[in-house]
Amino acid sequence: LTSATAELVALGTLAAGGRVVTPLGALVAALPCSAQMGRLCVLGEALGLGRQSAVLAAALSLPDIFLQPFRAPAPTPPPPTDDADSAAAAAATAAAVQLADWQFAAADVGAYRRRLELFAQSGHSEPLAALAVHAEWSKLLAAEGPAAAARYCKTVHCAYKRLVELDCLARELSKRLAAQRWHMQLPPPANAAPAGGRAPPLALQALLVAAFSPHFAHAEPRGAPPPAAA
């Protein structure tokens, strides 16, 4: 309990040694995610990156959207009838297993090649790669429908269902944060980046760092009243 309280104080959600809930803490408490992910959403709004921060928080809260290669079971040799058959069956099985290993390695490299490309293009960050995939998937879904979005998922080796779950959670985080901000009578957040625009990778990297490293950024909602005792 002491450790958890100290972590929340460091994140800025509690003050006065854990006895006072801050305005940031009141906003974060309304979100169905961890305190770190809630802080990420609030910081994102402050930077005009509310939509992107909600997607990042969802991506970090849910299972990886990228599919993992799987290994097919090794072939089962037929029962040998004599020593010669046994040796031949063993040799055939060893060759089949070696071939399966090579095929698995090739599939493994192929599956991760596209992921590594996205990783490099997105600021060398797994969460930012997921954000880029979600953005392209959302664009295709809106413009061309589920079939085109599903085809895109295959090209980047990611799960359509997990992207749907990510999208639903991101929308829920944004909705609840807006409702809590209204309930606390806080002014609107910073102007959001255009829906079709692309946020600067450096700004997104800074957002992730600030969310997980409290000493890099002090998060206090604009127009918030002083902390009140819980």
CSV table of C-alpha atoms in Angstrom, one decimal:
chain,number,residue,atom,x,y,z
A,1,LEU,CA,0.0,0.0,0.0
A,2,THR,CA,2.8,2.4,0.9
A,3,SER,CA,4.6,1.6,-2.4
A,4,ALA,CA,1.4,2.1,-4.4
A,5,THR,CA,0.6,5.4,-2.7
A,6,ALA,CA,4.2,6.6,-3.4
A,7,GLU,CA,3.8,5.7,-7.0
A,8,LEU,CA,0.5,7.6,-7.3
A,9,VAL,CA,2.1,10.6,-5.6
A,10,ALA,CA,4.9,10.5,-8.1
A,11,LEU,CA,2.5,10.4,-11.0
A,12,GLY,CA,0.7,13.5,-9.6
A,13,THR,CA,-2.6,11.8,-8.9
A,14,LEU,CA,-2.3,12.1,-5.2
A,15,ALA,CA,-0.7,14.9,-3.0
A,16,ALA,CA,0.0,15.6,0.6
A,17,GLY,CA,1.6,12.2,1.2
A,18,GLY,CA,-1.4,10.4,-0.5
A,19,ARG,CA,-4.1,12.1,1.6
A,20,VAL,CA,-5.3,14.4,-1.2
A,21,VAL,CA,-6.7,13.6,-4.6
A,22,THR,CA,-5.4,16.0,-7.2
A,23,PRO,CA,-7.5,17.2,-10.2
A,24,LEU,CA,-5.3,15.0,-12.4
A,25,GLY,CA,-6.1,12.1,-10.0
A,26,ALA,CA,-9.9,12.8,-10.4
A,27,LEU,CA,-9.6,12.7,-14.1
A,28,VAL,CA,-7.5,9.5,-14.1
A,29,ALA,CA,-9.9,7.8,-11.7
A,30,ALA,CA,-12.7,8.0,-14.2
A,31,LEU,CA,-10.8,6.0,-16.8
A,32,PRO,CA,-10.9,2.2,-17.1
A,33,CYS,CA,-7.1,1.8,-17.3
A,34,SER,CA,-4.1,2.1,-15.1
A,35,ALA,CA,-2.9,5.3,-13.5
A,36,GLN,CA,0.0,5.5,-16.0
A,37,MET,CA,-2.3,5.1,-18.9
A,38,GLY,CA,-4.7,7.7,-17.5
A,39,ARG,CA,-1.9,10.1,-17.1
A,40,LEU,CA,-0.9,9.4,-20.7
A,41,CYS,CA,-4.5,10.4,-21.9
A,42,VAL,CA,-4.5,13.6,-19.9
A,43,LEU,CA,-1.1,14.6,-21.1
A,44,GLY,CA,-2.1,13.9,-24.6
A,45,GLU,CA,-5.1,16.2,-24.4
A,46,ALA,CA,-2.8,18.9,-23.0
A,47,LEU,CA,-0.6,18.6,-26.1
A,48,GLY,CA,-3.5,18.5,-28.5
A,49,LEU,CA,-2.9,14.8,-29.1
A,50,GLY,CA,-5.9,13.4,-27.2
A,51,ARG,CA,-7.0,11.0,-30.0
A,52,GLN,CA,-3.5,9.6,-30.4
A,53,SER,CA,-2.9,9.3,-26.6
A,54,ALA,CA,-6.1,7.4,-26.2
A,55,VAL,CA,-5.1,4.9,-28.9
A,56,LEU,CA,-1.6,4.5,-27.3
A,57,ALA,CA,-3.1,3.9,-23.9
A,58,ALA,CA,-5.5,1.3,-25.3
A,59,ALA,CA,-2.6,-0.4,-27.2
A,60,LEU,CA,-0.5,-0.6,-24.0
A,61,SER,CA,-3.4,-1.9,-22.0
A,62,LEU,CA,-4.6,-4.7,-24.4
A,63,PRO,CA,-2.8,-7.7,-25.9
A,64,ASP,CA,-0.4,-7.1,-28.8
A,65,ILE,CA,-2.2,-6.4,-32.0
A,66,PHE,CA,0.5,-8.2,-34.0
A,67,LEU,CA,0.1,-11.9,-34.7
A,68,GLN,CA,2.8,-14.2,-33.6
A,69,PRO,CA,4.1,-17.0,-35.9
A,70,PHE,CA,3.2,-20.5,-34.8
A,71,ARG,CA,5.1,-23.8,-35.2
A,72,ALA,CA,3.3,-26.7,-36.8
A,73,PRO,CA,3.5,-30.0,-34.9
A,74,ALA,CA,6.4,-32.2,-36.0
A,75,PRO,CA,5.4,-35.1,-38.3
A,76,THR,CA,4.7,-38.4,-36.6
A,77,PRO,CA,6.7,-41.3,-38.2
A,78,PRO,CA,4.9,-44.5,-39.1
A,79,PRO,CA,5.6,-47.5,-36.7
A,80,PRO,CA,8.7,-49.4,-38.0
A,81,THR,CA,8.4,-53.0,-38.9
A,82,ASP,CA,12.1,-54.0,-38.7
A,83,ASP,CA,15.5,-52.4,-38.2
A,84,ALA,CA,15.8,-51.2,-41.8
A,85,ASP,CA,12.4,-49.6,-41.7
A,86,SER,CA,13.2,-48.1,-38.3
A,87,ALA,CA,16.4,-46.5,-39.6
A,88,ALA,CA,14.7,-45.2,-42.8
A,89,ALA,CA,11.7,-43.8,-40.7
A,90,ALA,CA,14.1,-42.1,-38.3
A,91,ALA,CA,16.0,-40.5,-41.2
A,92,ALA,CA,12.8,-39.4,-42.9
A,93,THR,CA,11.5,-37.9,-39.7
A,94,ALA,CA,14.7,-36.0,-39.0
A,95,ALA,CA,14.6,-34.6,-42.6
A,96,ALA,CA,11.0,-33.6,-42.2
A,97,VAL,CA,11.7,-31.9,-38.8
A,98,GLN,CA,14.6,-30.0,-40.3
A,99,LEU,CA,12.5,-28.9,-43.2
A,100,ALA,CA,9.7,-27.8,-40.8
A,101,ASP,CA,12.3,-25.8,-38.8
A,102,TRP,CA,13.5,-24.0,-42.0
A,103,GLN,CA,9.9,-23.3,-43.0
A,104,PHE,CA,9.1,-21.9,-39.6
A,105,ALA,CA,12.2,-19.7,-39.6
A,106,ALA,CA,11.3,-18.3,-43.0
A,107,ALA,CA,7.7,-17.6,-41.8
A,108,ASP,CA,9.1,-16.1,-38.6
A,109,VAL,CA,11.4,-13.7,-40.5
A,110,GLY,CA,8.6,-12.8,-43.0
A,111,ALA,CA,6.1,-12.1,-40.3
A,112,TYR,CA,8.5,-9.8,-38.4
A,113,ARG,CA,10.0,-8.0,-41.5
A,114,ARG,CA,6.9,-5.8,-41.9
A,115,ARG,CA,6.7,-5.2,-38.2
A,116,LEU,CA,10.3,-4.1,-38.1
A,117,GLU,CA,9.6,-1.7,-41.0
A,118,LEU,CA,6.7,-0.2,-39.1
A,119,PHE,CA,8.9,0.0,-36.0
A,120,ALA,CA,11.6,1.9,-37.8
A,121,GLN,CA,9.1,4.2,-39.5
A,122,SER,CA,7.3,5.0,-36.3
A,123,GLY,CA,10.2,6.3,-34.2
A,124,HIS,CA,11.5,2.9,-33.1
A,125,SER,CA,8.6,2.3,-30.7
A,126,GLU,CA,6.2,-0.6,-30.5
A,127,PRO,CA,3.3,1.5,-29.2
A,128,LEU,CA,3.9,4.1,-32.0
A,129,ALA,CA,3.9,1.2,-34.6
A,130,ALA,CA,0.6,0.1,-33.2
A,131,LEU,CA,-0.7,3.7,-33.5
A,132,ALA,CA,0.4,3.9,-37.1
A,133,VAL,CA,-1.3,0.6,-37.9
A,134,HIS,CA,-4.5,1.7,-36.2
A,135,ALA,CA,-4.5,5.0,-38.1
A,136,GLU,CA,-4.2,3.2,-41.5
A,137,TRP,CA,-6.7,0.6,-40.5
A,138,SER,CA,-9.3,3.2,-39.4
A,139,LYS,CA,-8.8,5.2,-42.7
A,140,LEU,CA,-9.4,2.1,-44.8
A,141,LEU,CA,-12.3,1.0,-42.7
A,142,ALA,CA,-14.0,4.3,-43.2
A,143,ALA,CA,-13.2,4.8,-46.8
A,144,GLU,CA,-13.4,1.2,-48.3
A,145,GLY,CA,-15.1,-0.9,-45.6
A,146,PRO,CA,-14.2,-4.0,-43.5
A,147,ALA,CA,-12.9,-6.1,-46.4
A,148,ALA,CA,-10.2,-3.6,-47.3
A,149,ALA,CA,-9.3,-3.1,-43.6
A,150,ALA,CA,-9.0,-6.9,-43.2
A,151,ARG,CA,-6.7,-7.2,-46.3
A,152,TYR,CA,-4.5,-4.5,-44.7
A,153,CYS,CA,-4.3,-6.5,-41.5
A,154,LYS,CA,-3.0,-9.5,-43.4
A,155,THR,CA,-0.2,-7.4,-45.0
A,156,VAL,CA,1.0,-6.2,-41.6
A,157,HIS,CA,0.4,-9.5,-39.8
A,158,CYS,CA,-2.0,-8.1,-37.2
A,159,ALA,CA,-5.3,-9.2,-35.8
A,160,TYR,CA,-8.5,-7.5,-37.0
A,161,LYS,CA,-10.3,-8.4,-33.8
A,162,ARG,CA,-7.6,-6.9,-31.6
A,163,LEU,CA,-7.7,-3.7,-33.6
A,164,VAL,CA,-11.5,-3.5,-33.1
A,165,GLU,CA,-11.0,-4.0,-29.3
A,166,LEU,CA,-8.2,-1.3,-29.3
A,167,ASP,CA,-10.5,1.1,-31.2
A,168,CYS,CA,-13.4,0.5,-28.8
A,169,LEU,CA,-11.2,1.1,-25.7
A,170,ALA,CA,-9.7,4.2,-27.2
A,171,ARG,CA,-13.1,5.6,-27.9
A,172,GLU,CA,-14.3,4.8,-24.4
A,173,LEU,CA,-11.2,6.4,-22.8
A,174,SER,CA,-11.8,9.6,-24.8
A,175,LYS,CA,-15.6,9.6,-23.9
A,176,ARG,CA,-15.0,9.1,-20.2
A,177,LEU,CA,-12.3,11.7,-20.0
A,178,ALA,CA,-14.5,14.3,-21.7
A,179,ALA,CA,-17.4,13.4,-19.4
A,180,GLN,CA,-15.2,13.8,-16.3
A,181,ARG,CA,-13.7,17.0,-17.5
A,182,TRP,CA,-17.3,18.4,-18.0
A,183,HIS,CA,-18.3,17.1,-14.5
A,184,MET,CA,-15.3,18.9,-13.0
A,185,GLN,CA,-16.2,22.1,-15.0
A,186,LEU,CA,-12.8,22.2,-16.6
A,187,PRO,CA,-12.1,24.2,-19.8
A,188,PRO,CA,-11.8,22.4,-23.1
A,189,PRO,CA,-8.5,20.7,-23.8
A,190,ALA,CA,-6.0,22.0,-26.3
A,191,ASN,CA,-6.9,22.0,-29.9
A,192,ALA,CA,-6.6,18.6,-31.4
A,193,ALA,CA,-4.4,17.8,-34.4
A,194,PRO,CA,-6.4,17.4,-37.6
A,195,ALA,CA,-7.9,13.9,-37.8
A,196,GLY,CA,-6.2,13.2,-41.1
A,197,GLY,CA,-2.9,14.8,-40.0
A,198,ARG,CA,0.1,13.0,-38.6
A,199,ALA,CA,1.4,13.9,-35.2
A,200,PRO,CA,5.2,14.6,-35.1
A,201,PRO,CA,7.0,11.4,-33.9
A,202,LEU,CA,9.1,13.4,-31.5
A,203,ALA,CA,5.9,14.8,-29.8
A,204,LEU,CA,4.5,11.2,-29.4
A,205,GLN,CA,7.8,10.0,-28.0
A,206,ALA,CA,7.9,12.8,-25.5
A,207,LEU,CA,4.3,12.0,-24.6
A,208,LEU,CA,5.2,8.4,-23.8
A,209,VAL,CA,8.3,9.4,-21.8
A,210,ALA,CA,6.3,11.9,-19.8
A,211,ALA,CA,3.6,9.4,-19.0
A,212,PHE,CA,5.9,6.9,-17.6
A,213,SER,CA,8.6,9.2,-16.1
A,214,PRO,CA,6.7,11.7,-13.8
A,215,HIS,CA,9.8,13.8,-13.1
A,216,PHE,CA,9.9,14.8,-16.8
A,217,ALA,CA,6.5,16.5,-16.8
A,218,HIS,CA,4.0,18.0,-14.4
A,219,ALA,CA,0.4,17.2,-15.4
A,220,GLU,CA,-2.2,19.6,-14.1
A,221,PRO,CA,-5.4,20.2,-16.0
A,222,ARG,CA,-5.8,23.8,-17.1
A,223,GLY,CA,-8.2,25.8,-15.0
A,224,ALA,CA,-8.3,23.1,-12.2
A,225,PRO,CA,-8.9,24.3,-8.7
A,226,PRO,CA,-6.4,23.6,-5.9
A,227,PRO,CA,-6.4,19.9,-4.6
A,228,ALA,CA,-9.0,19.2,-2.0
A,229,ALA,CA,-8.6,16.8,0.8
A,230,ALA,CA,-10.1,13.4,0.1
